[in-house]
Tab-separated table of C-alpha atoms in Angstrom:
chain	number	residue	atom	x	y	z
A	1	MET	CA	96.621	96.728	128.243
A	2	SER	CA	97.563	94.947	131.297
A	3	ASP	CA	96.791	96.011	134.707
A	4	THR	CA	101.064	96.354	135.695
A	5	GLY	CA	101.590	99.343	133.207
A	6	SER	CA	101.926	102.735	134.849
A	7	ASN	CA	99.141	105.526	134.709
A	8	ALA	CA	99.268	109.000	136.720
A	9	MET	CA	95.762	108.317	137.919
A	10	TRP	CA	96.703	104.927	139.762
A	11	GLY	CA	98.762	107.760	142.516
A	12	GLY	CA	100.993	105.344	144.684
A	13	ARG	CA	104.051	104.131	143.361
A	14	PHE	CA	103.432	105.737	140.289
A	15	ALA	CA	102.395	108.673	142.143
A	16	ALA	CA	105.444	110.412	139.972
A	17	GLY	CA	104.214	109.739	136.438
A	18	PRO	CA	105.748	108.469	133.540
A	19	ASP	CA	108.069	110.338	131.827
A	20	ALA	CA	107.565	111.790	127.672
A	21	ILE	CA	109.328	108.576	126.307
A	22	MET	CA	107.149	105.650	128.476
A	23	GLU	CA	104.456	107.307	127.306
A	24	ALA	CA	105.261	107.487	124.478
A	25	ILE	CA	106.341	103.125	124.109
A	26	ASN	CA	103.214	102.458	126.971
A	27	ALA	CA	100.515	104.358	125.141
A	28	SER	CA	97.997	102.339	123.276
A	29	ILE	CA	95.238	104.732	122.747
A	30	GLY	CA	96.627	105.726	119.176
A	31	PHE	CA	96.059	102.467	117.540
A	32	ASP	CA	93.321	100.993	119.762
A	33	LYS	CA	90.253	103.620	119.352
A	34	ARG	CA	89.161	101.256	117.078
A	35	LEU	CA	87.830	99.090	118.971
A	36	ALA	CA	85.926	101.756	121.336
A	37	LYS	CA	82.168	100.364	119.958
A	38	GLN	CA	83.859	96.641	120.787
A	39	ASP	CA	85.115	98.390	124.611
A	40	ILE	CA	81.593	99.995	125.248
A	41	GLU	CA	79.937	96.657	123.906
A	42	GLY	CA	81.380	94.828	126.681
A	43	SER	CA	81.137	97.328	129.014
A	44	ARG	CA	77.269	97.424	128.813
A	45	ALA	CA	77.245	93.529	128.723
A	46	HIS	CA	79.089	93.493	132.065
A	47	ALA	CA	77.413	96.252	134.480
A	48	ALA	CA	74.148	94.203	133.393
A	49	MET	CA	75.570	91.001	134.815
A	50	LEU	CA	77.274	92.449	137.470
A	51	ALA	CA	73.843	93.973	138.144
A	52	ALA	CA	72.296	90.504	137.275
A	53	THR	CA	74.465	88.771	139.812
A	54	GLY	CA	74.017	90.825	142.895
A	55	ILE	CA	77.310	93.112	142.733
A	56	LEU	CA	75.966	96.011	141.381
A	57	ARG	CA	73.183	98.148	142.388
A	58	ASP	CA	70.800	98.371	139.379
A	59	SER	CA	70.755	101.888	139.844
A	60	ASP	CA	74.168	102.267	139.712
A	61	ALA	CA	74.654	99.689	135.740
A	62	GLU	CA	71.611	102.017	134.279
A	63	ALA	CA	73.602	104.415	135.277
A	64	ILE	CA	76.843	103.431	133.055
A	65	ARG	CA	74.745	101.974	130.668
A	66	GLU	CA	73.654	105.008	129.773
A	67	GLY	CA	76.586	107.265	130.306
A	68	LEU	CA	78.017	104.343	128.524
A	69	LEU	CA	76.210	105.243	125.172
A	70	THR	CA	77.051	109.146	126.003
A	71	VAL	CA	80.256	107.875	125.517
A	72	LEU	CA	80.344	106.032	121.871
A	73	SER	CA	77.605	109.297	120.567
A	74	GLU	CA	80.746	110.825	121.849
A	75	ILE	CA	83.358	108.833	119.562
A	76	GLU	CA	81.546	108.449	117.336
A	77	GLY	CA	80.204	111.879	116.643
A	78	GLY	CA	84.008	112.679	116.846
A	79	THR	CA	84.446	115.431	119.967
A	80	PHE	CA	85.860	112.819	122.185
A	81	GLN	CA	88.959	114.047	123.426
A	82	PHE	CA	91.147	110.915	123.236
A	83	SER	CA	94.321	111.332	126.227
A	84	THR	CA	98.123	109.512	126.231
A	85	ALA	CA	98.375	109.910	129.266
A	86	LEU	CA	95.301	107.159	129.674
A	87	GLU	CA	97.046	105.346	127.587
A	88	ASP	CA	94.666	102.766	126.196
A	89	ILE	CA	90.666	102.667	125.113
A	90	HIS	CA	89.626	101.081	128.320
A	91	MET	CA	91.419	104.507	130.569
A	92	ASN	CA	89.382	106.908	127.920
A	93	VAL	CA	86.482	105.285	128.311
A	94	GLU	CA	86.243	104.697	132.011
A	95	ALA	CA	87.711	108.137	132.617
A	96	ARG	CA	84.619	110.060	130.325
A	97	LEU	CA	82.509	108.030	132.202
A	98	LYS	CA	84.306	108.991	135.758
A	99	GLU	CA	83.299	112.291	134.571
A	100	LEU	CA	80.279	112.256	133.721
A	101	LEU	CA	78.901	109.788	136.804
A	102	GLY	CA	80.918	110.456	139.528
A	103	ASP	CA	81.993	107.359	142.313
A	104	PRO	CA	79.459	104.885	140.091
A	105	ALA	CA	81.696	104.346	136.935
A	106	GLY	CA	84.494	103.531	139.707
A	107	ARG	CA	82.139	100.245	139.841
A	108	LEU	CA	82.214	99.624	136.259
A	109	HIS	CA	85.886	97.416	136.260
A	110	THR	CA	84.509	95.331	139.296
A	111	ALA	CA	85.269	91.031	138.564
A	112	ARG	CA	87.548	92.070	135.419
A	113	SER	CA	90.508	93.940	134.396
A	114	ARG	CA	92.267	95.455	131.092
A	115	ASN	CA	93.634	91.724	130.162
A	116	ASP	CA	90.562	90.474	129.908
A	117	GLN	CA	88.113	93.714	128.137
A	118	VAL	CA	90.703	94.344	125.452
A	119	ALA	CA	91.143	89.961	124.592
A	120	THR	CA	87.623	90.249	124.346
A	121	ASP	CA	86.889	93.980	122.562
A	122	PHE	CA	89.902	92.288	120.367
A	123	ARG	CA	88.231	89.397	119.568
A	124	LEU	CA	85.417	91.194	118.817
A	125	TRP	CA	86.388	93.123	116.251
A	126	VAL	CA	88.163	90.684	114.823
A	127	ARG	CA	84.935	88.521	114.223
A	128	ASP	CA	83.103	91.403	113.170
A	129	GLN	CA	85.586	91.701	110.309
A	130	ILE	CA	85.503	87.461	109.888
A	131	ASP	CA	81.913	88.414	108.914
A	132	ALA	CA	82.934	92.136	106.832
A	133	ALA	CA	85.738	89.488	104.335
A	134	ILE	CA	82.548	86.387	104.154
A	135	SER	CA	80.710	89.399	103.136
A	136	GLY	CA	83.285	91.161	100.842
A	137	LEU	CA	84.291	87.119	99.058
A	138	GLU	CA	80.806	86.601	98.925
A	139	ALA	CA	79.934	89.707	96.331
A	140	LEU	CA	83.684	89.303	94.312
A	141	GLN	CA	82.404	85.478	93.842
A	142	ARG	CA	78.499	87.088	92.345
A	143	ALA	CA	80.288	89.130	90.296
A	144	LEU	CA	82.414	86.230	88.984
A	145	LEU	CA	79.309	84.161	87.912
A	146	ALA	CA	77.995	87.077	86.303
A	147	GLN	CA	81.497	86.953	83.733
A	148	ALA	CA	80.776	82.739	84.010
A	149	GLU	CA	77.119	82.811	82.774
A	150	ALA	CA	78.122	85.671	80.143
A	151	GLY	CA	80.740	83.171	78.932
A	152	ALA	CA	79.904	79.781	79.844
A	153	ASP	CA	80.675	78.255	76.425
A	154	TRP	CA	83.388	80.974	75.274
A	155	VAL	CA	86.512	79.467	74.384
A	156	MET	CA	89.744	80.733	75.094
A	157	PRO	CA	93.071	79.139	75.920
A	158	GLY	CA	94.040	77.009	78.793
A	159	PHE	CA	97.834	77.818	80.103
A	160	THR	CA	100.705	75.439	82.075
A	161	HIS	CA	104.198	77.001	82.562
A	162	LEU	CA	101.997	80.177	80.949
A	163	GLN	CA	102.561	78.148	78.063
A	164	THR	CA	99.144	77.439	74.892
A	165	ALA	CA	97.964	73.840	77.212
A	166	GLN	CA	94.354	72.624	75.862
A	167	PRO	CA	91.746	75.496	75.216
A	168	VAL	CA	88.861	76.031	78.113
A	169	THR	CA	86.146	78.345	78.358
A	170	TRP	CA	86.125	81.271	79.638
A	171	GLY	CA	83.007	80.283	82.801
A	172	HIS	CA	85.406	78.002	83.517
A	173	HIS	CA	88.913	80.387	84.136
A	174	MET	CA	86.264	82.227	86.566
A	175	MET	CA	84.617	79.735	88.409
A	176	ALA	CA	87.650	78.617	89.263
A	177	TYR	CA	88.230	81.847	91.124
A	178	VAL	CA	84.930	80.985	92.256
A	179	GLU	CA	85.911	78.415	93.950
A	180	MET	CA	89.225	79.608	95.104
A	181	PHE	CA	87.198	82.487	96.692
A	182	GLY	CA	84.610	80.307	98.250
A	183	ARG	CA	87.839	78.022	100.387
A	184	ASP	CA	89.077	81.665	101.667
A	185	ALA	CA	84.878	82.098	102.920
A	186	GLY	CA	85.445	78.897	104.657
A	187	ARG	CA	88.138	79.277	106.397
A	188	PHE	CA	86.607	82.502	107.375
A	189	ARG	CA	83.782	80.820	109.218
A	190	ASP	CA	85.787	77.897	111.020
A	191	ALA	CA	88.453	80.731	112.239
A	192	ARG	CA	85.108	82.639	113.369
A	193	THR	CA	83.817	79.148	114.670
A	194	ARG	CA	86.998	78.086	117.219
A	195	MET	CA	87.185	81.702	118.229
A	196	ASN	CA	83.153	82.632	119.106
A	197	GLU	CA	84.180	81.914	122.987
A	198	CYS	CA	84.292	84.724	125.479
A	199	PRO	CA	87.415	85.892	128.229
A	200	LEU	CA	85.688	88.279	129.720
A	201	GLY	CA	84.804	87.365	133.474
A	202	ALA	CA	89.039	86.000	132.976
A	203	ALA	CA	89.905	88.787	135.249
A	204	ALA	CA	93.932	89.420	135.540
A	205	LEU	CA	94.741	86.019	134.393
A	206	ALA	CA	93.280	83.966	136.962
A	207	GLY	CA	89.338	84.778	137.867
A	208	THR	CA	87.447	86.566	140.217
A	209	SER	CA	85.944	85.627	143.032
A	210	PHE	CA	83.099	87.960	142.851
A	211	PRO	CA	80.250	85.160	141.822
A	212	ILE	CA	79.797	86.235	138.313
A	213	ASP	CA	77.610	84.848	135.406
A	214	ARG	CA	80.271	84.198	132.387
A	215	HIS	CA	77.356	82.496	130.675
A	216	MET	CA	75.647	85.328	130.406
A	217	THR	CA	78.151	87.587	128.887
A	218	ALA	CA	79.330	85.561	126.522
A	219	GLU	CA	75.326	85.258	125.384
A	220	ALA	CA	74.730	89.064	125.338
A	221	LEU	CA	77.858	90.279	123.120
A	222	GLY	CA	77.045	86.532	121.025
A	223	PHE	CA	79.720	84.493	121.943
A	224	ASP	CA	78.779	80.515	122.070
A	225	ALA	CA	80.481	79.516	125.190
A	226	PRO	CA	82.963	81.088	127.870
A	227	CYS	CA	86.952	80.809	127.549
A	228	ALA	CA	87.253	77.422	129.505
A	229	ASN	CA	90.474	78.562	130.963
A	230	SER	CA	91.027	82.143	132.234
A	231	LEU	CA	95.095	81.767	131.393
A	232	ASP	CA	94.510	80.811	128.251
A	233	ALA	CA	91.059	83.207	127.520
A	234	VAL	CA	94.396	86.314	128.060
A	235	SER	CA	97.057	85.708	126.574
A	236	ASP	CA	95.796	83.890	123.304
A	237	ARG	CA	95.870	85.489	120.364
A	238	ASP	CA	94.756	82.531	118.097
A	239	PHE	CA	91.543	84.131	116.774
A	240	ALA	CA	94.133	87.065	115.070
A	241	LEU	CA	96.746	84.632	113.671
A	242	GLU	CA	93.867	82.609	112.162
A	243	PHE	CA	92.537	85.778	110.797
A	244	LEU	CA	95.516	86.927	109.266
A	245	SER	CA	96.600	82.931	107.516
A	246	SER	CA	93.242	83.070	105.963
A	247	ALA	CA	93.444	86.640	105.034
A	248	THR	CA	96.487	85.674	103.641
A	249	ILE	CA	95.828	82.822	101.791
A	250	CYS	CA	93.244	85.346	100.112
A	251	ALA	CA	95.575	87.772	99.333
A	252	MET	CA	97.145	85.315	97.588
A	253	HIS	CA	94.495	84.024	95.268
A	254	LEU	CA	93.944	87.828	94.711
A	255	SER	CA	97.487	88.213	94.104
A	256	ARG	CA	97.621	85.508	91.177
A	257	PHE	CA	93.985	86.247	89.835
A	258	ALA	CA	95.420	90.534	89.550
A	259	GLU	CA	98.370	88.789	87.506
A	260	GLU	CA	96.238	87.707	85.487
A	261	LEU	CA	94.127	90.466	84.605
A	262	VAL	CA	97.611	92.451	84.616
A	263	ILE	CA	98.534	90.203	81.316
A	264	TRP	CA	95.189	89.821	80.123
A	265	SER	CA	94.946	93.327	79.367
A	266	SER	CA	97.983	94.459	78.117
A	267	ALA	CA	98.425	95.272	73.741
A	268	GLN	CA	99.924	91.654	73.889
A	269	PHE	CA	96.969	89.559	74.907
A	270	ARG	CA	93.792	91.708	74.770
A	271	PHE	CA	91.910	88.824	76.347
A	272	VAL	CA	90.478	91.976	78.288
A	273	ALA	CA	88.918	95.366	78.581
A	274	LEU	CA	89.075	96.853	82.049
A	275	SER	CA	87.307	100.002	82.873
A	276	ASP	CA	88.207	103.527	83.299
A	277	ARG	CA	86.688	103.168	86.419
A	278	PHE	CA	90.291	101.016	88.077
A	279	SER	CA	92.948	102.225	85.460
A	280	THR	CA	95.563	105.477	85.455
A	281	GLY	CA	97.093	106.789	81.822
A	282	SER	CA	100.714	107.811	82.255
A	283	SER	CA	101.646	111.358	82.649
A	284	ILE	CA	104.497	110.997	79.100
A	285	MET	CA	102.492	108.474	77.525
A	286	PRO	CA	99.764	109.163	76.233
A	287	GLN	CA	98.283	105.979	74.826
A	288	LYS	CA	98.447	104.423	78.053
A	289	LYS	CA	95.639	103.137	80.069
A	290	ASN	CA	97.609	101.087	83.049
A	291	PRO	CA	95.929	98.455	85.075
A	292	ASP	CA	97.408	100.072	87.987
A	293	ALA	CA	94.073	98.739	90.767
A	294	ALA	CA	95.243	95.050	89.271
A	295	GLU	CA	98.677	95.832	90.232
A	296	LEU	CA	98.113	97.193	93.337
A	297	ILE	CA	95.793	94.574	94.726
A	298	ARG	CA	98.889	92.671	93.775
A	299	ALA	CA	100.912	94.197	96.478
A	300	LYS	CA	99.038	93.625	98.722
A	301	ILE	CA	100.018	90.136	99.573
A	302	GLY	CA	103.365	91.894	101.159
A	303	ARG	CA	101.659	93.676	103.564
A	304	ILE	CA	98.741	90.991	105.049
A	305	LEU	CA	101.761	87.989	105.157
A	306	GLY	CA	104.086	90.620	106.820
A	307	ALA	CA	101.184	91.053	109.421
A	308	ASN	CA	100.833	87.277	109.689
A	309	VAL	CA	104.845	86.816	110.810
A	310	ALA	CA	104.887	90.401	112.387
A	311	LEU	CA	102.275	88.612	115.267
A	312	LEU	CA	103.620	85.288	114.942
A	313	THR	CA	106.716	86.132	116.204
A	314	VAL	CA	105.338	88.371	118.955
A	315	MET	CA	103.846	85.662	120.115
A	316	LYS	CA	106.318	82.924	119.482
A	317	GLY	CA	107.657	82.965	123.288
A	318	LEU	CA	104.886	84.748	125.534
A	319	PRO	CA	105.077	82.764	128.730
A	320	LEU	CA	101.235	82.354	130.327
A	321	ALA	CA	99.494	84.349	130.899
A	322	TYR	CA	99.512	88.159	129.673
A	323	SER	CA	102.573	90.290	129.151
A	324	LYS	CA	102.473	93.933	127.828
A	325	ASP	CA	104.322	92.232	124.169
A	326	MET	CA	100.420	91.318	123.156
A	327	GLN	CA	99.765	95.475	122.976
A	328	GLU	CA	101.826	94.948	119.248
A	329	ASP	CA	99.147	92.663	118.590
A	330	LYS	CA	97.198	95.287	117.148
A	331	GLU	CA	98.497	97.577	114.690
A	332	GLN	CA	99.468	94.755	112.290
A	333	VAL	CA	95.587	92.801	112.175
A	334	PHE	CA	93.855	97.051	111.768
A	335	ASP	CA	96.000	97.035	108.328
A	336	ALA	CA	96.387	93.748	107.326
A	337	ALA	CA	92.097	93.800	107.672
A	338	ASP	CA	91.803	97.588	106.242
A	339	ASN	CA	93.938	96.897	102.875
A	340	LEU	CA	92.474	92.911	102.221
A	341	MET	CA	88.824	95.010	102.287
A	342	LEU	CA	90.069	96.605	99.778
A	343	ALA	CA	91.547	94.559	98.163
A	344	LEU	CA	88.487	92.341	98.127
A	345	ALA	CA	86.280	95.980	96.778
A	346	ALA	CA	88.570	97.023	93.534
A	347	MET	CA	88.160	94.081	93.180
A	348	GLU	CA	84.954	92.809	92.437
A	349	GLY	CA	83.995	96.161	91.253
A	350	MET	CA	86.992	95.294	87.971
A	351	VAL	CA	85.633	91.861	87.717
A	352	SER	CA	82.247	93.498	86.974
A	353	ASP	CA	83.080	96.220	85.291
A	354	MET	CA	85.440	94.620	82.909
A	355	THR	CA	84.669	93.442	79.452
A	356	ALA	CA	86.234	90.223	77.480
A	357	ASN	CA	87.018	90.005	73.825
A	358	ARG	CA	85.698	86.583	72.683
A	359	PRO	CA	87.169	86.914	68.948
A	360	ALA	CA	91.079	87.561	70.859
A	361	LEU	CA	89.699	84.009	73.949
A	362	GLU	CA	89.201	82.120	70.657
A	363	ALA	CA	91.808	83.439	68.357
A	364	ALA	CA	94.756	82.612	70.644
A	365	ALA	CA	92.928	78.943	72.347
A	366	ALA	CA	93.568	77.878	68.490
A	367	SER	CA	97.381	78.593	68.836
A	368	GLY	CA	99.697	76.289	69.773
A	369	PHE	CA	99.356	72.958	68.925
A	370	SER	CA	96.063	73.410	72.004
A	371	THR	CA	94.132	70.531	70.741
A	372	ALA	CA	97.739	68.334	70.652
A	373	THR	CA	96.530	66.493	73.810
A	374	ASP	CA	92.725	65.599	71.421
A	375	LEU	CA	94.280	63.850	69.008
A	376	ALA	CA	96.252	61.904	71.002
A	377	ASP	CA	92.871	60.632	72.754
A	378	TRP	CA	91.612	59.931	69.969
A	379	LEU	CA	94.692	57.949	68.357
A	380	VAL	CA	93.401	55.880	71.544
A	381	ARG	CA	90.030	55.907	71.850
A	382	GLU	CA	89.525	55.361	68.106
A	383	LEU	CA	92.260	53.694	66.969
A	384	ASP	CA	92.680	51.820	69.868
A	385	MET	CA	96.692	52.510	69.872
A	386	PRO	CA	98.469	52.715	73.682
A	387	PHE	CA	98.818	56.078	75.299
A	388	ARG	CA	102.560	56.451	75.141
A	389	ASP	CA	102.718	55.735	71.618
A	390	ALA	CA	99.943	58.240	70.267
A	391	HIS	CA	101.882	60.687	72.585
A	392	HIS	CA	105.045	60.350	70.305
A	393	VAL	CA	102.971	60.076	67.241
A	394	THR	CA	101.000	63.227	68.093
A	395	GLY	CA	104.584	64.950	68.567
A	396	ALA	CA	104.904	63.849	65.676
A	397	LEU	CA	102.629	65.843	63.435
A	398	VAL	CA	103.196	68.682	66.195
A	399	LYS	CA	106.461	68.793	64.518
A	400	LEU	CA	105.208	68.099	60.953
A	401	ALA	CA	102.527	71.123	62.111
A	402	GLU	CA	105.286	73.145	62.667
A	403	ASP	CA	108.084	72.817	59.992
A	404	LYS	CA	105.123	73.854	57.892
A	405	GLY	CA	103.819	76.319	59.750
A	406	CYS	CA	100.775	75.342	59.952
A	407	ASP	CA	98.325	74.328	63.241
A	408	LEU	CA	96.992	70.706	63.128
A	409	PRO	CA	93.437	71.349	61.806
A	410	ASP	CA	95.416	72.714	58.235
A	411	LEU	CA	97.227	69.227	57.668
A	412	THR	CA	95.873	67.846	54.932
A	413	LEU	CA	94.353	63.520	55.588
A	414	GLU	CA	98.060	62.332	53.515
A	415	GLU	CA	99.889	64.171	55.342
A	416	MET	CA	98.480	62.361	58.925
A	417	GLN	CA	98.364	59.630	57.425
A	418	GLY	CA	102.238	59.395	56.428
A	419	VAL	CA	103.064	59.610	60.083
A	420	SER	CA	100.318	56.312	60.994
A	421	ALA	CA	98.774	55.002	58.638
A	422	GLY	CA	95.457	53.785	60.537
A	423	ILE	CA	94.119	57.622	61.202
A	424	THR	CA	90.952	58.667	59.023
A	425	GLU	CA	88.748	61.360	58.169
A	426	GLY	CA	86.742	61.426	62.113
A	427	VAL	CA	90.465	62.878	63.431
A	428	PHE	CA	89.151	65.863	62.635
A	429	ASP	CA	86.176	66.687	64.001
A	430	VAL	CA	88.025	66.767	67.929
A	431	LEU	CA	90.693	68.971	66.156
A	432	GLY	CA	88.364	72.502	66.905
A	433	VAL	CA	88.759	73.742	70.039
A	434	HIS	CA	85.419	74.442	70.167
A	435	ASN	CA	85.250	70.457	69.668
A	436	SER	CA	87.956	69.935	72.692
A	437	VAL	CA	86.123	72.021	75.186
A	438	ALA	CA	83.014	70.411	74.925
A	439	SER	CA	84.295	66.793	74.877
A	440	ARG	CA	85.569	67.603	78.909
A	441	MET	CA	82.537	66.702	80.505
A	442	SER	CA	83.353	64.629	83.323
A	443	TYR	CA	82.754	66.781	86.639
A	444	GLY	CA	84.201	69.445	87.022
A	445	GLY	CA	85.669	70.006	83.145
A	446	THR	CA	85.673	72.548	81.369
A	447	ALA	CA	82.672	72.140	78.779
A	448	PRO	CA	79.933	74.460	78.916
A	449	GLU	CA	77.415	72.251	80.499
A	450	GLN	CA	79.613	71.387	82.900
A	451	VAL	CA	79.960	74.913	83.492
A	452	ARG	CA	76.495	75.787	84.088
A	453	ALA	CA	76.192	73.333	86.615
A	454	GLN	CA	78.994	74.930	88.324
A	455	ILE	CA	77.777	77.820	88.472
A	456	ALA	CA	73.843	76.824	89.172
A	457	ARG	CA	75.736	74.666	92.069
A	458	TRP	CA	77.645	77.398	93.333
A	459	LYS	CA	74.238	80.239	92.578
A	460	GLU	CA	72.354	77.972	95.054
A	461	LYS	CA	75.033	78.292	98.405
A	462	LEU	CA	75.202	82.332	97.677
A	463	ALA	CA	71.229	82.630	97.411
């Protein structure tokens, strides 16, 4: 995408033309044609600015603007013939414009370079992807909110180390992911704010001697301001790296949730049933219903993290300003964006369609001595026992229940008093899982009342 490559169109020292290998390694049109809409948008803004500043005749500017719309309609209609010999989207568009308009087309490139042109196109494309990602995240959050609202008071086991820890509510678990995906949307918004400066007019690296108005083009393209340093403007790819970094963290969150759905939908757990739309059968085992969509989402982090590492590696040793290495900045970002959007859409569909198995959740919530912490807290609160002593007494009661093959609520009062004489009948009020979750009234806790408050907060935020 540099103004220092090889192209037979330029004549002079390049008149002999590149050989097939050089053409293949140098061309980017195979992938950067995805920037066509942004390239034409930037060119139309540039032409309008050139006319407004008197650099370009109004008649030429109007012809260029209309010609660019014709080129865009050809590209969107699938009739445009892309040429590898013309290297990139910029030269392909300009060559077609020349066929349509003749000499006026050649005036479009006044006061700009392909270096600031591609930097602008790519920023516009990434900005569009950020907006799409935020939209996808909000749709997923709404699906999670619907699940949380339906099961705000359904009990289920909360886990640490994938071992039963304490009872929580289904709504509370769903809301944990609402928070995670909310942070992801926040990262994308932060990245969008930081990247929203316009490189157009930085030219090859040093700016231009023409009396251009960079604030006009920045405003026309929806940027907050022009980039303040022309060297930085053409060599910066932080915006793409921030997009990939945000996408990587988001993909990690999607992968964590996908892992839970794989486990939960197994015959051993039966916490959820995934719809047939997001499951597949086995070619040999007729009883199987495989959570393939969740498994594929779980894997997407590999591609997206890989794209992040790849672009960081491309950029790490580049001196200012533009180098041809930077042509390797797009394919990874395109692939990561495609896969992130696919994963978000698939997860939103799965969450919307899945059915939680309330009886299985409740049965599992009561297993594994999940109310042991409630017992220890009761000993501290009611018997004024130091927590470390309460922890020891509770451990002894858990061991007793384990030896008897029962759960804590199934022990008799006499058996409990044999471990700690001060225990009273009131202990049984805290040993049920519903009592346990209802007691967790601290802000952000699992009590249904707290869960509903968080649901209301998020509904207002997403309204």
